[in-house]
């Protein structure tokens, strides 16, 4: 049986692949770098937050039709890290313009 201490030790043994920043458009790479340099936000969390925001904005505007079945894009995101690794700030910063837009346009 693995207790909570054992889980932490097992997770430390695991290594995740690095985020493929070069797959992002150059403008997105620049934004990620600026957030990192100016606000010390983790690049990985900022990039994933940006992808989440784009998926949220796409909503049901785009779909794929296969064999008379319409499929809408979905992106589920989980920012995983130790406490204090600044997971919340990138998501809050990236989503704040969307929240302001919603407040102004959907009352």
GROMACS .gro file of C-alpha atoms in nm:
model
  107
    1UNK     CA    1   0.000   0.000   0.000
    2UNK     CA    2   0.127   0.346  -0.087
    3UNK     CA    3   0.054   0.628   0.155
    4UNK     CA    4   0.066   0.998   0.072
    5UNK     CA    5   0.440   1.013   0.149
    6UNK     CA    6   0.500   0.719  -0.084
    7UNK     CA    7   0.305   0.883  -0.364
    8UNK     CA    8   0.524   1.193  -0.341
    9UNK     CA    9   0.838   0.980  -0.359
   10UNK     CA   10   0.703   0.789  -0.658
   11UNK     CA   11   0.613   1.114  -0.836
   12UNK     CA   12   0.964   1.247  -0.782
   13UNK     CA   13   1.095   0.944  -0.974
   14UNK     CA   14   0.869   1.025  -1.270
   15UNK     CA   15   0.976   1.267  -1.534
   16UNK     CA   16   0.735   1.441  -1.765
   17UNK     CA   17   0.835   1.542  -2.115
   18UNK     CA   18   0.905   1.910  -2.158
   19UNK     CA   19   0.640   2.129  -2.316
   20UNK     CA   20   0.693   2.166  -2.694
   21UNK     CA   21   0.722   2.547  -2.704
   22UNK     CA   22   0.854   2.536  -3.059
   23UNK     CA   23   0.515   2.397  -3.170
   24UNK     CA   24   0.350   2.725  -3.069
   25UNK     CA   25   0.329   3.014  -3.315
   26UNK     CA   26   0.611   3.265  -3.264
   27UNK     CA   27   0.370   3.532  -3.133
   28UNK     CA   28   0.246   3.293  -2.863
   29UNK     CA   29   0.604   3.201  -2.774
   30UNK     CA   30   0.681   3.571  -2.733
   31UNK     CA   31   0.379   3.621  -2.504
   32UNK     CA   32   0.477   3.320  -2.293
   33UNK     CA   33   0.832   3.456  -2.262
   34UNK     CA   34   0.708   3.803  -2.167
   35UNK     CA   35   0.481   3.665  -1.892
   36UNK     CA   36   0.775   3.462  -1.764
   37UNK     CA   37   1.022   3.752  -1.770
   38UNK     CA   38   0.789   4.021  -1.632
   39UNK     CA   39   0.577   3.825  -1.386
   40UNK     CA   40   0.794   3.519  -1.323
   41UNK     CA   41   0.510   3.290  -1.434
   42UNK     CA   42   0.605   2.934  -1.529
   43UNK     CA   43   0.625   2.903  -1.906
   44UNK     CA   44   0.448   2.567  -1.918
   45UNK     CA   45   0.151   2.686  -1.713
   46UNK     CA   46   0.123   3.006  -1.919
   47UNK     CA   47   0.132   2.820  -2.251
   48UNK     CA   48  -0.129   2.567  -2.141
   49UNK     CA   49  -0.347   2.850  -2.006
   50UNK     CA   50  -0.327   3.021  -2.344
   51UNK     CA   51  -0.431   2.702  -2.525
   52UNK     CA   52  -0.720   2.666  -2.281
   53UNK     CA   53  -0.831   3.025  -2.348
   54UNK     CA   54  -0.821   2.967  -2.724
   55UNK     CA   55  -1.026   2.650  -2.689
   56UNK     CA   56  -1.276   2.834  -2.470
   57UNK     CA   57  -1.311   3.114  -2.724
   58UNK     CA   58  -1.357   2.864  -3.008
   59UNK     CA   59  -1.653   2.712  -2.826
   60UNK     CA   60  -1.898   2.566  -3.075
   61UNK     CA   61  -1.790   2.790  -3.362
   62UNK     CA   62  -1.590   2.508  -3.518
   63UNK     CA   63  -1.679   2.145  -3.567
   64UNK     CA   64  -1.584   1.839  -3.763
   65UNK     CA   65  -1.848   1.637  -3.945
   66UNK     CA   66  -1.773   1.265  -3.981
   67UNK     CA   67  -2.039   1.020  -4.103
   68UNK     CA   68  -2.322   1.261  -4.021
   69UNK     CA   69  -2.188   1.306  -3.668
   70UNK     CA   70  -2.081   1.656  -3.567
   71UNK     CA   71  -1.791   1.667  -3.325
   72UNK     CA   72  -1.686   1.984  -3.142
   73UNK     CA   73  -1.331   2.041  -3.018
   74UNK     CA   74  -1.272   1.996  -2.647
   75UNK     CA   75  -0.968   2.069  -2.437
   76UNK     CA   76  -0.950   1.967  -2.073
   77UNK     CA   77  -0.668   2.121  -1.873
   78UNK     CA   78  -0.513   2.035  -1.539
   79UNK     CA   79  -0.220   2.239  -1.411
   80UNK     CA   80  -0.034   2.001  -1.182
   81UNK     CA   81   0.247   2.110  -0.955
   82UNK     CA   82   0.362   2.131  -0.600
   83UNK     CA   83   0.196   2.391  -0.374
   84UNK     CA   84   0.339   2.735  -0.435
   85UNK     CA   85   0.452   2.667  -0.795
   86UNK     CA   86   0.233   2.948  -0.929
   87UNK     CA   87  -0.034   2.741  -1.103
   88UNK     CA   88  -0.326   2.979  -1.051
   89UNK     CA   89  -0.170   3.309  -1.163
   90UNK     CA   90  -0.109   3.219  -1.530
   91UNK     CA   91  -0.464   3.095  -1.575
   92UNK     CA   92  -0.607   3.402  -1.399
   93UNK     CA   93  -0.392   3.644  -1.605
   94UNK     CA   94  -0.471   3.480  -1.938
   95UNK     CA   95  -0.845   3.446  -1.869
   96UNK     CA   96  -0.895   3.795  -1.722
   97UNK     CA   97  -0.966   3.965  -2.060
   98UNK     CA   98  -1.223   3.696  -2.140
   99UNK     CA   99  -1.392   3.745  -1.805
  100UNK     CA  100  -1.400   4.123  -1.855
  101UNK     CA  101  -1.549   4.078  -2.202
  102UNK     CA  102  -1.817   3.847  -2.064
  103UNK     CA  103  -1.903   4.091  -1.786
  104UNK     CA  104  -1.939   4.375  -2.034
  105UNK     CA  105  -2.137   4.183  -2.295
  106UNK     CA  106  -2.338   3.918  -2.110
  107UNK     CA  107  -2.525   4.061  -1.813
   0.00000   0.00000   0.00000
